[in-house]
GROMACS .gro file of C-alpha atoms in nm:
model
  421
    1MET     CA    1   7.964   0.614  -3.380
    2ASN     CA    2   8.043   0.812  -3.075
    3GLY     CA    3   7.797   1.096  -2.997
    4PRO     CA    4   7.848   1.388  -2.762
    5ALA     CA    5   7.865   1.293  -2.398
    6GLN     CA    6   7.536   1.321  -2.213
    7SER     CA    7   7.494   1.472  -1.869
    8PRO     CA    8   7.272   1.291  -1.618
    9ASP     CA    9   7.044   1.590  -1.629
   10ASP     CA   10   6.977   1.548  -1.999
   11GLY     CA   11   6.811   1.203  -1.976
   12TYR     CA   12   6.454   1.104  -1.912
   13GLU     CA   13   6.529   0.843  -1.653
   14ARG     CA   14   6.668   0.901  -1.307
   15PRO     CA   15   6.781   0.643  -1.060
   16GLY     CA   16   6.487   0.488  -0.891
   17GLY     CA   17   6.288   0.489  -1.216
   18GLN     CA   18   6.149   0.845  -1.173
   19ALA     CA   19   6.093   1.030  -1.499
   20ARG     CA   20   6.207   1.389  -1.540
   21ILE     CA   21   6.107   1.638  -1.802
   22PRO     CA   22   6.412   1.839  -1.905
   23GLY     CA   23   6.390   2.213  -1.893
   24PRO     CA   24   6.624   2.503  -1.963
   25ARG     CA   25   6.948   2.461  -1.775
   26GLY     CA   26   6.962   2.676  -1.469
   27ALA     CA   27   6.586   2.696  -1.424
   28ALA     CA   28   6.472   2.690  -1.068
   29ASP     CA   29   6.259   2.382  -1.110
   30ASP     CA   30   6.555   2.196  -1.254
   31LEU     CA   31   6.783   2.296  -0.970
   32ASP     CA   32   6.532   2.234  -0.690
   33PRO     CA   33   6.284   1.957  -0.757
   34GLY     CA   34   6.090   2.051  -0.444
   35HIS     CA   35   5.967   2.372  -0.609
   36ALA     CA   36   5.747   2.249  -0.892
   37PRO     CA   37   5.544   2.507  -1.089
   38ARG     CA   38   5.195   2.556  -0.946
   39PRO     CA   39   4.914   2.444  -1.178
   40LEU     CA   40   4.714   2.708  -1.348
   41PRO     CA   41   4.372   2.769  -1.188
   42LEU     CA   42   4.081   2.596  -1.364
   43SER     CA   43   3.794   2.809  -1.489
   44LEU     CA   44   3.455   2.721  -1.321
   45PRO     CA   45   3.140   2.678  -1.534
   46PRO     CA   46   2.892   2.959  -1.503
   47GLN     CA   47   2.637   2.910  -1.226
   48THR     CA   48   2.280   2.864  -1.358
   49PRO     CA   49   2.013   3.029  -1.147
   50PRO     CA   50   1.771   2.784  -0.972
   51ALA     CA   51   1.444   2.711  -1.158
   52PRO     CA   52   1.142   2.885  -1.013
   53PRO     CA   53   0.907   2.651  -0.815
   54THR     CA   54   0.635   2.480  -1.021
   55PRO     CA   55   0.297   2.628  -0.937
   56PRO     CA   56   0.046   2.375  -0.792
   57PRO     CA   57  -0.212   2.233  -1.034
   58SER     CA   58  -0.531   2.427  -1.060
   59HIS     CA   59  -0.860   2.318  -0.903
   60ALA     CA   60  -0.995   2.212  -1.243
   61VAL     CA   61  -0.692   1.990  -1.311
   62LEU     CA   62  -0.706   1.826  -0.968
   63LYS     CA   63  -1.080   1.764  -1.002
   64SER     CA   64  -1.021   1.592  -1.335
   65LEU     CA   65  -0.771   1.358  -1.163
   66LEU     CA   66  -1.018   1.234  -0.903
   67GLY     CA   67  -1.131   0.940  -1.114
   68ALA     CA   68  -0.775   0.825  -1.179
   69TRP     CA   69  -0.693   0.876  -0.810
   70ALA     CA   70  -0.988   0.656  -0.704
   71LEU     CA   71  -0.859   0.383  -0.938
   72ALA     CA   72  -0.503   0.422  -0.799
   73ALA     CA   73  -0.387   0.518  -1.150
   74CYS     CA   74  -0.216   0.851  -1.064
   75SER     CA   75   0.158   0.902  -1.043
   76ALA     CA   76   0.315   0.961  -0.703
   77GLU     CA   77   0.330   1.338  -0.760
   78GLU     CA   78  -0.032   1.353  -0.879
   79THR     CA   79  -0.145   1.144  -0.582
   80ARG     CA   80   0.024   1.383  -0.336
   81ALA     CA   81  -0.124   1.684  -0.511
   82VAL     CA   82  -0.476   1.536  -0.514
   83GLU     CA   83  -0.463   1.427  -0.149
   84ASP     CA   84  -0.331   1.765  -0.040
   85HIS     CA   85  -0.615   1.927  -0.231
   86LEU     CA   86  -0.875   1.700  -0.068
   87THR     CA   87  -0.782   1.835   0.276
   88GLU     CA   88  -0.875   2.185   0.162
   89CYS     CA   89  -1.166   2.139  -0.082
   90ALA     CA   90  -1.483   1.988   0.067
   91PRO     CA   91  -1.670   1.939  -0.267
   92CYS     CA   92  -1.379   1.745  -0.415
   93ALA     CA   93  -1.345   1.539  -0.095
   94GLU     CA   94  -1.712   1.435  -0.119
   95GLU     CA   95  -1.674   1.349  -0.486
   96ALA     CA   96  -1.361   1.146  -0.407
   97LEU     CA   97  -1.552   0.940  -0.148
   98ARG     CA   98  -1.830   0.867  -0.397
   99LEU     CA   99  -1.578   0.760  -0.661
  100ARG     CA  100  -1.387   0.540  -0.419
  101ASP     CA  101  -1.713   0.368  -0.315
  102ALA     CA  102  -1.802   0.314  -0.681
  103VAL     CA  103  -1.464   0.156  -0.747
  104GLY     CA  104  -1.548  -0.103  -0.483
  105LEU     CA  105  -1.819  -0.240  -0.716
  106LEU     CA  106  -1.591  -0.267  -1.020
  107HIS     CA  107  -1.487  -0.628  -0.950
  108PRO     CA  108  -1.446  -0.884  -1.229
  109GLU     CA  109  -1.762  -1.074  -1.321
  110GLU     CA  110  -1.860  -1.348  -1.073
  111THR     CA  111  -1.603  -1.241  -0.813
  112LEU     CA  112  -1.648  -1.396  -0.468
  113ASP     CA  113  -1.615  -1.058  -0.300
  114LEU     CA  114  -1.957  -0.945  -0.416
  115LYS     CA  115  -2.244  -0.971  -0.171
  116PRO     CA  116  -2.464  -1.274  -0.247
  117LEU     CA  117  -2.774  -1.064  -0.305
  118LEU     CA  118  -2.606  -0.793  -0.514
  119ARG     CA  119  -2.663  -0.974  -0.844
  120SER     CA  120  -3.034  -1.019  -0.769
  121ARG     CA  121  -3.072  -0.657  -0.661
  122VAL     CA  122  -2.901  -0.520  -0.971
  123LEU     CA  123  -3.107  -0.742  -1.200
  124GLU     CA  124  -3.427  -0.651  -1.017
  125ASP     CA  125  -3.351  -0.281  -1.050
  126CYS     CA  126  -3.260  -0.313  -1.418
  127LEU     CA  127  -3.566  -0.521  -1.501
  128GLY     CA  128  -3.786  -0.275  -1.311
  129LYS     CA  129  -3.670   0.001  -1.542
  130ARG     CA  130  -3.663  -0.208  -1.857
  131PRO     CA  131  -3.829  -0.551  -1.833
  132ALA     CA  132  -3.666  -0.832  -2.027
  133ARG     CA  133  -3.848  -0.927  -2.344
  134ILE     CA  134  -3.777  -1.295  -2.266
  135PRO     CA  135  -3.779  -1.321  -1.883
  136VAL     CA  136  -3.653  -1.624  -1.689
  137PRO     CA  137  -3.951  -1.809  -1.534
  138ALA     CA  138  -3.986  -1.751  -1.161
  139TRP     CA  139  -3.949  -2.124  -1.091
  140ALA     CA  140  -3.619  -2.136  -1.286
  141SER     CA  141  -3.470  -1.826  -1.122
  142PRO     CA  142  -3.341  -2.011  -0.808
  143TYR     CA  143  -3.157  -2.259  -1.031
  144ASP     CA  144  -3.011  -1.978  -1.240
  145THR     CA  145  -2.890  -1.801  -0.926
  146GLU     CA  146  -2.752  -2.103  -0.742
  147THR     CA  147  -2.556  -2.231  -1.041
  148ALA     CA  148  -2.407  -1.883  -1.085
  149ARG     CA  149  -2.309  -1.869  -0.716
  150LEU     CA  150  -2.146  -2.211  -0.729
  151ASP     CA  151  -1.962  -2.117  -1.047
  152ALA     CA  152  -1.832  -1.807  -0.868
  153LEU     CA  153  -1.698  -2.027  -0.589
  154LEU     CA  154  -1.518  -2.246  -0.844
  155GLN     CA  155  -1.377  -1.955  -1.041
  156ASP     CA  156  -1.043  -1.921  -0.861
  157PHE     CA  157  -0.985  -2.287  -0.776
  158GLY     CA  158  -0.642  -2.420  -0.868
  159ASP     CA  159  -0.578  -2.775  -0.991
  160SER     CA  160  -0.510  -2.904  -0.640
  161GLU     CA  161  -0.838  -2.763  -0.505
  162TRP     CA  162  -1.036  -2.947  -0.771
  163HIS     CA  163  -0.909  -3.270  -0.617
  164THR     CA  164  -0.996  -3.171  -0.260
  165PRO     CA  165  -1.186  -3.458  -0.093
  166VAL     CA  166  -1.559  -3.391  -0.045
  167ARG     CA  167  -1.797  -3.618   0.144
  168LEU     CA  168  -2.154  -3.627   0.012
  169LYS     CA  169  -2.412  -3.713   0.278
  170TRP     CA  170  -2.770  -3.835   0.264
  171PHE     CA  171  -3.022  -4.038   0.469
  172GLU     CA  172  -3.141  -4.382   0.369
  173GLU     CA  173  -3.312  -4.670   0.551
  174GLU     CA  174  -3.311  -4.511   0.896
  175ARG     CA  175  -2.947  -4.407   0.892
  176ARG     CA  176  -2.711  -4.154   0.741
  177ARG     CA  177  -2.494  -4.255   0.447
  178SER     CA  178  -2.201  -4.087   0.279
  179GLN     CA  179  -1.986  -4.111  -0.033
  180ARG     CA  180  -1.635  -3.974  -0.071
  181THR     CA  181  -1.548  -3.792  -0.393
  182THR     CA  182  -1.369  -3.472  -0.500
  183VAL     CA  183  -1.474  -3.119  -0.593
  184ALA     CA  184  -1.457  -3.220  -0.959
  185GLY     CA  185  -1.658  -3.534  -0.879
  186VAL     CA  186  -1.934  -3.323  -0.721
  187ILE     CA  187  -1.962  -3.105  -1.032
  188GLY     CA  188  -1.976  -3.421  -1.243
  189HIS     CA  189  -2.260  -3.545  -1.023
  190LEU     CA  190  -2.452  -3.219  -1.076
  191LEU     CA  191  -2.385  -3.238  -1.451
  192THR     CA  192  -2.527  -3.589  -1.485
  193VAL     CA  193  -2.839  -3.531  -1.273
  194ASP     CA  194  -2.912  -3.199  -1.446
  195GLY     CA  195  -2.903  -3.411  -1.760
  196LEU     CA  196  -3.240  -3.559  -1.657
  197ILE     CA  197  -3.394  -3.217  -1.722
  198ALA     CA  198  -3.197  -3.182  -2.045
  199THR     CA  199  -3.335  -3.508  -2.183
  200ALA     CA  200  -3.689  -3.414  -2.076
  201LEU     CA  201  -3.651  -3.096  -2.284
  202GLY     CA  202  -3.518  -3.290  -2.584
  203LEU     CA  203  -3.161  -3.166  -2.538
  204ASP     CA  204  -2.844  -3.376  -2.553
  205ASP     CA  205  -2.775  -3.607  -2.261
  206PRO     CA  206  -2.433  -3.521  -2.109
  207LEU     CA  207  -2.370  -3.897  -2.069
  208GLY     CA  208  -2.421  -3.953  -2.442
  209SER     CA  209  -2.608  -4.229  -2.616
  210GLN     CA  210  -2.471  -4.493  -2.377
  211ALA     CA  211  -2.640  -4.338  -2.071
  212PRO     CA  212  -2.787  -4.610  -1.849
  213PRO     CA  213  -3.158  -4.599  -1.765
  214GLY     CA  214  -3.233  -4.499  -1.409
  215GLY     CA  215  -3.224  -4.213  -1.167
  216PRO     CA  216  -2.958  -3.986  -1.020
  217THR     CA  217  -2.762  -4.256  -0.834
  218VAL     CA  218  -2.727  -4.485  -1.136
  219ARG     CA  219  -2.624  -4.197  -1.363
  220THR     CA  220  -2.371  -4.060  -1.115
  221GLU     CA  221  -2.205  -4.396  -1.053
  222TYR     CA  222  -2.185  -4.451  -1.430
  223PHE     CA  223  -2.018  -4.112  -1.475
  224TRP     CA  224  -1.769  -4.170  -1.194
  225GLY     CA  225  -1.677  -4.514  -1.326
  226ALA     CA  226  -1.674  -4.431  -1.699
  227SER     CA  227  -1.309  -4.321  -1.696
  228SER     CA  228  -1.003  -4.472  -1.532
  229TYR     CA  229  -0.879  -4.118  -1.465
  230PRO     CA  230  -1.014  -3.890  -1.190
  231THR     CA  231  -1.251  -3.614  -1.298
  232THR     CA  232  -1.065  -3.283  -1.338
  233ARG     CA  233  -1.151  -2.914  -1.362
  234GLN     CA  234  -1.247  -2.972  -1.726
  235VAL     CA  235  -1.594  -3.074  -1.605
  236ARG     CA  236  -1.675  -2.716  -1.506
  237GLU     CA  237  -1.728  -2.586  -1.860
  238PRO     CA  238  -1.982  -2.849  -1.980
  239TRP     CA  239  -2.171  -2.824  -1.648
  240ARG     CA  240  -2.195  -2.444  -1.673
  241GLU     CA  241  -2.284  -2.449  -2.042
  242GLN     CA  242  -2.557  -2.705  -1.981
  243GLY     CA  243  -2.702  -2.486  -1.703
  244HIS     CA  244  -2.713  -2.183  -1.934
  245THR     CA  245  -2.880  -2.395  -2.204
  246LEU     CA  246  -3.148  -2.523  -1.966
  247VAL     CA  247  -3.241  -2.174  -1.847
  248ARG     CA  248  -3.240  -2.034  -2.199
  249THR     CA  249  -3.455  -2.319  -2.331
  250VAL     CA  250  -3.730  -2.288  -2.069
  251SER     CA  251  -3.727  -1.909  -2.102
  252PHE     CA  252  -3.819  -1.939  -2.469
  253ALA     CA  253  -4.052  -2.237  -2.426
  254GLY     CA  254  -4.351  -2.055  -2.275
  255ARG     CA  255  -4.569  -2.116  -1.970
  256GLY     CA  256  -4.693  -2.469  -2.041
  257VAL     CA  257  -4.345  -2.619  -2.016
  258ALA     CA  258  -4.355  -2.606  -1.634
  259GLU     CA  259  -4.589  -2.908  -1.630
  260LEU     CA  260  -4.362  -3.126  -1.842
  261ALA     CA  261  -4.272  -3.444  -1.646
  262VAL     CA  262  -3.909  -3.512  -1.558
  263ASP     CA  263  -3.838  -3.880  -1.490
  264TYR     CA  264  -3.612  -3.941  -1.188
  265GLY     CA  265  -3.625  -4.319  -1.218
  266GLY     CA  266  -3.847  -4.415  -0.926
  267PHE     CA  267  -4.061  -4.103  -0.944
  268ALA     CA  268  -4.129  -3.799  -1.160
  269LEU     CA  269  -4.156  -3.426  -1.097
  270PRO     CA  270  -4.310  -3.145  -1.302
  271LEU     CA  271  -4.042  -2.943  -1.474
  272GLY     CA  272  -4.102  -2.640  -1.250
  273ASP     CA  273  -4.047  -2.850  -0.937
  274ALA     CA  274  -3.750  -3.026  -1.097
  275PHE     CA  275  -3.578  -2.690  -1.145
  276LEU     CA  276  -3.638  -2.606  -0.778
  277GLU     CA  277  -3.504  -2.947  -0.675
  278ARG     CA  278  -3.189  -2.892  -0.884
  279ALA     CA  279  -3.144  -2.546  -0.732
  280PHE     CA  280  -3.168  -2.698  -0.384
  281GLU     CA  281  -2.913  -2.970  -0.460
  282CYS     CA  282  -2.679  -2.719  -0.625
  283TRP     CA  283  -2.683  -2.508  -0.309
  284VAL     CA  284  -2.636  -2.809  -0.079
  285HIS     CA  285  -2.338  -2.940  -0.275
  286ALA     CA  286  -2.189  -2.592  -0.304
  287TRP     CA  287  -2.209  -2.588   0.075
  288ASP     CA  288  -2.028  -2.927   0.081
  289ILE     CA  289  -1.752  -2.791  -0.144
  290ALA     CA  290  -1.714  -2.467   0.053
  291GLU     CA  291  -1.687  -2.667   0.376
  292ALA     CA  292  -1.419  -2.890   0.222
  293VAL     CA  293  -1.203  -2.592   0.116
  294ASP     CA  294  -1.282  -2.397   0.435
  295TYR     CA  295  -1.462  -2.109   0.262
  296PRO     CA  296  -1.777  -1.934   0.393
  297TYR     CA  297  -2.090  -1.982   0.184
  298GLU     CA  298  -2.417  -1.798   0.233
  299PRO     CA  299  -2.763  -1.957   0.204
  300PRO     CA  300  -2.995  -1.859  -0.083
  301SER     CA  301  -3.198  -1.540  -0.071
  302GLY     CA  302  -3.520  -1.548   0.130
  303PRO     CA  303  -3.763  -1.575  -0.164
  304HIS     CA  304  -3.561  -1.853  -0.330
  305LEU     CA  305  -3.519  -2.039  -0.001
  306HIS     CA  306  -3.894  -2.017   0.055
  307ARG     CA  307  -3.961  -2.183  -0.281
  308MET     CA  308  -3.721  -2.468  -0.196
  309ILE     CA  309  -3.877  -2.523   0.145
  310ASP     CA  310  -4.225  -2.515  -0.010
  311LEU     CA  311  -4.124  -2.791  -0.252
  312ALA     CA  312  -3.995  -3.009   0.034
  313ALA     CA  313  -4.315  -2.949   0.234
  314ARG     CA  314  -4.531  -3.046  -0.064
  315LEU     CA  315  -4.331  -3.369  -0.108
  316LEU     CA  316  -4.364  -3.474   0.257
  317PRO     CA  317  -4.707  -3.650   0.230
  318GLY     CA  318  -4.580  -3.867  -0.058
  319ALA     CA  319  -4.254  -3.945   0.123
  320LEU     CA  320  -4.448  -4.038   0.436
  321ALA     CA  321  -4.676  -4.271   0.238
  322GLN     CA  322  -4.374  -4.437   0.074
  323ARG     CA  323  -4.211  -4.501   0.412
  324ARG     CA  324  -4.540  -4.638   0.540
  325ARG     CA  325  -4.555  -4.886   0.249
  326ALA     CA  326  -4.198  -4.994   0.333
  327GLY     CA  327  -4.294  -5.051   0.695
  328LEU     CA  328  -4.077  -4.764   0.819
  329ALA     CA  329  -4.361  -4.545   0.950
  330ALA     CA  330  -4.666  -4.600   1.165
  331PRO     CA  331  -4.980  -4.710   0.978
  332ALA     CA  332  -5.244  -4.455   0.889
  333ARG     CA  333  -5.490  -4.381   1.167
  334GLY     CA  334  -5.782  -4.321   0.937
  335LEU     CA  335  -5.796  -4.334   0.557
  336VAL     CA  336  -6.012  -4.072   0.391
  337ALA     CA  337  -6.122  -4.011   0.034
  338ALA     CA  338  -5.908  -3.794  -0.188
  339GLY     CA  339  -5.980  -3.430  -0.119
  340ALA     CA  340  -6.147  -3.499   0.216
  341PRO     CA  341  -6.000  -3.344   0.533
  342GLY     CA  342  -5.771  -3.572   0.733
  343ARG     CA  343  -5.527  -3.570   1.021
  344THR     CA  344  -5.281  -3.285   0.986
  345LEU     CA  345  -4.942  -3.177   1.119
  346HIS     CA  346  -4.857  -2.805   1.110
  347LEU     CA  347  -4.499  -2.731   1.006
  348GLU     CA  348  -4.372  -2.385   1.104
  349ILE     CA  349  -4.043  -2.278   0.945
  350GLU     CA  350  -3.871  -1.982   1.105
  351GLY     CA  351  -3.614  -1.738   0.969
  352ALA     CA  352  -3.548  -1.625   0.612
  353GLY     CA  353  -3.764  -1.810   0.363
  354GLY     CA  354  -3.990  -1.941   0.637
  355GLY     CA  355  -4.366  -1.979   0.661
  356GLY     CA  356  -4.631  -2.226   0.766
  357TRP     CA  357  -4.739  -2.551   0.596
  358ASP     CA  358  -5.009  -2.804   0.684
  359ILE     CA  359  -4.902  -3.162   0.611
  360ALA     CA  360  -5.157  -3.439   0.549
  361LEU     CA  361  -5.058  -3.740   0.761
  362ASP     CA  362  -5.270  -4.034   0.649
  363SER     CA  363  -5.286  -3.999   0.271
  364PRO     CA  364  -5.117  -3.782   0.004
  365GLY     CA  365  -5.461  -3.720  -0.144
  366ALA     CA  366  -5.618  -3.601   0.180
  367LYS     CA  367  -5.684  -3.234   0.236
  368PRO     CA  368  -5.502  -3.076   0.534
  369SER     CA  369  -5.739  -2.949   0.799
  370VAL     CA  370  -5.679  -2.696   1.074
  371GLU     CA  371  -5.957  -2.857   1.279
  372ARG     CA  372  -5.787  -3.197   1.257
  373THR     CA  373  -5.434  -3.080   1.342
  374VAL     CA  374  -5.280  -3.333   1.584
  375ALA     CA  375  -4.921  -3.203   1.607
  376GLU     CA  376  -4.702  -2.900   1.543
  377ILE     CA  377  -4.331  -2.871   1.455
  378ALA     CA  378  -4.118  -2.555   1.456
  379LEU     CA  379  -3.780  -2.556   1.280
  380ASP     CA  380  -3.527  -2.301   1.161
  381GLY     CA  381  -3.529  -2.275   0.782
  382ILE     CA  382  -3.161  -2.364   0.734
  383GLU     CA  383  -3.187  -2.656   0.976
  384PHE     CA  384  -3.494  -2.789   0.795
  385CYS     CA  385  -3.299  -2.776   0.468
  386GLN     CA  386  -3.008  -2.960   0.631
  387LEU     CA  387  -3.253  -3.225   0.749
  388ALA     CA  388  -3.408  -3.257   0.401
  389ALA     CA  389  -3.058  -3.282   0.253
  390GLY     CA  390  -2.957  -3.562   0.491
  391HIS     CA  391  -2.685  -3.353   0.655
  392ILE     CA  392  -2.835  -3.395   1.001
  393SER     CA  393  -3.039  -3.684   1.139
  394PRO     CA  394  -3.396  -3.645   1.266
  395GLU     CA  395  -3.276  -3.716   1.620
  396ASP     CA  396  -3.023  -3.431   1.602
  397ALA     CA  397  -3.259  -3.166   1.464
  398ALA     CA  398  -3.341  -2.889   1.712
  399VAL     CA  399  -3.718  -2.909   1.688
  400GLY     CA  400  -3.989  -2.731   1.877
  401GLN     CA  401  -4.270  -2.985   1.892
  402HIS     CA  402  -4.614  -3.024   2.036
  403GLY     CA  403  -4.878  -3.295   2.006
  404ASP     CA  404  -4.874  -3.649   1.867
  405ARG     CA  405  -4.513  -3.776   1.913
  406GLU     CA  406  -4.558  -4.057   1.662
  407ALA     CA  407  -4.675  -3.818   1.390
  408ILE     CA  408  -4.387  -3.580   1.465
  409ARG     CA  409  -4.130  -3.861   1.439
  410ASP     CA  410  -4.278  -3.989   1.112
  411VAL     CA  411  -4.270  -3.643   0.951
  412LEU     CA  412  -3.911  -3.573   1.060
  413PHE     CA  413  -3.793  -3.905   0.919
  414ALA     CA  414  -3.993  -3.845   0.600
  415ALA     CA  415  -3.815  -3.509   0.559
  416ALA     CA  416  -3.476  -3.681   0.593
  417SER     CA  417  -3.579  -3.946   0.340
  418LEU     CA  418  -3.614  -3.676   0.073
  419SER     CA  419  -3.235  -3.674   0.049
  420ARG     CA  420  -3.033  -3.900  -0.180
  421LEU     CA  421  -2.693  -3.921  -0.344
   0.00000   0.00000   0.00000
């Protein structure tokens, strides 16, 4: 069909593809495209008045936030408000300082950041106010402390640090010896030798029923060679648990247990001295580990160090006699009956844990005598312990000495011979 003819102005498409909306014919916008109708003005939303400023928190509120602020638990706004308040309020500023200092003590248990003596001081203060019903014997306290300090050192070790090489050193047959192992191997060594005390107390031997007879060296070599795999960090838990068990057992055992003999293979020690010996070795090997991982490690507290030095001084006459029997020391100048006064060397240990000891030279059974003192030695306490641990040789020890040179040499070498693997 044919419809009415359409004008170009009636369509929706113009040349060039521009769309046009038709309007009434003759309208200005249709005649002149350059004069399009202006858009209607848009209505603006009503303006809301600004919120009044929030008043600052009151003094009571800010004071209640001081604890959270000291723990860094406040929000950013609360932190600004508290710190602004501290510049104006002296009482709150003093309280904030006390809280911040207190936060410094809220470390996790056994953290390395604590001062070495803090644990002892806290326990001493607590026990002074409320004594323990079952106290740890004084002779077991150094072992309890040194194992705790070593465990704190091990706390944050990663797997790689447990395999850090460590060289154990001791003195034997006139010369220094050493054995290379790892951090885990050192803890295994401590575990097996502590087992001598465990068996003396009737507890389980960490080496089991197949443990070889003998002393520390035999037991350690058996432990190191028992597995084809290197010792790992898994050794820490049985070592620490055994230490807790030993301290707990002697604490409940009563006073007489200190005289119980502990067999070290070639010799024996009373249980009280054995605990001191194990505390000394724990500290020495903790020192070895800390040196291997390049970490500072403090010596024991003065009272504990004094007990360790006293044990070494008491063992010197026997060590000197043993070297004399082996032909490694000069023969006795004059044998005396047991309990009679004999030639004496005075050992003066300086520094923390120091003191003076008179050492019988010719017989372990002789009584030291001030009148028969033939020589004197002065040594720093830490250096004497290094000598007794075999970490320095007698020739390298910085010794103040006076008197019989032969006696001085024999005693220094006897001190070094106290060390072992």
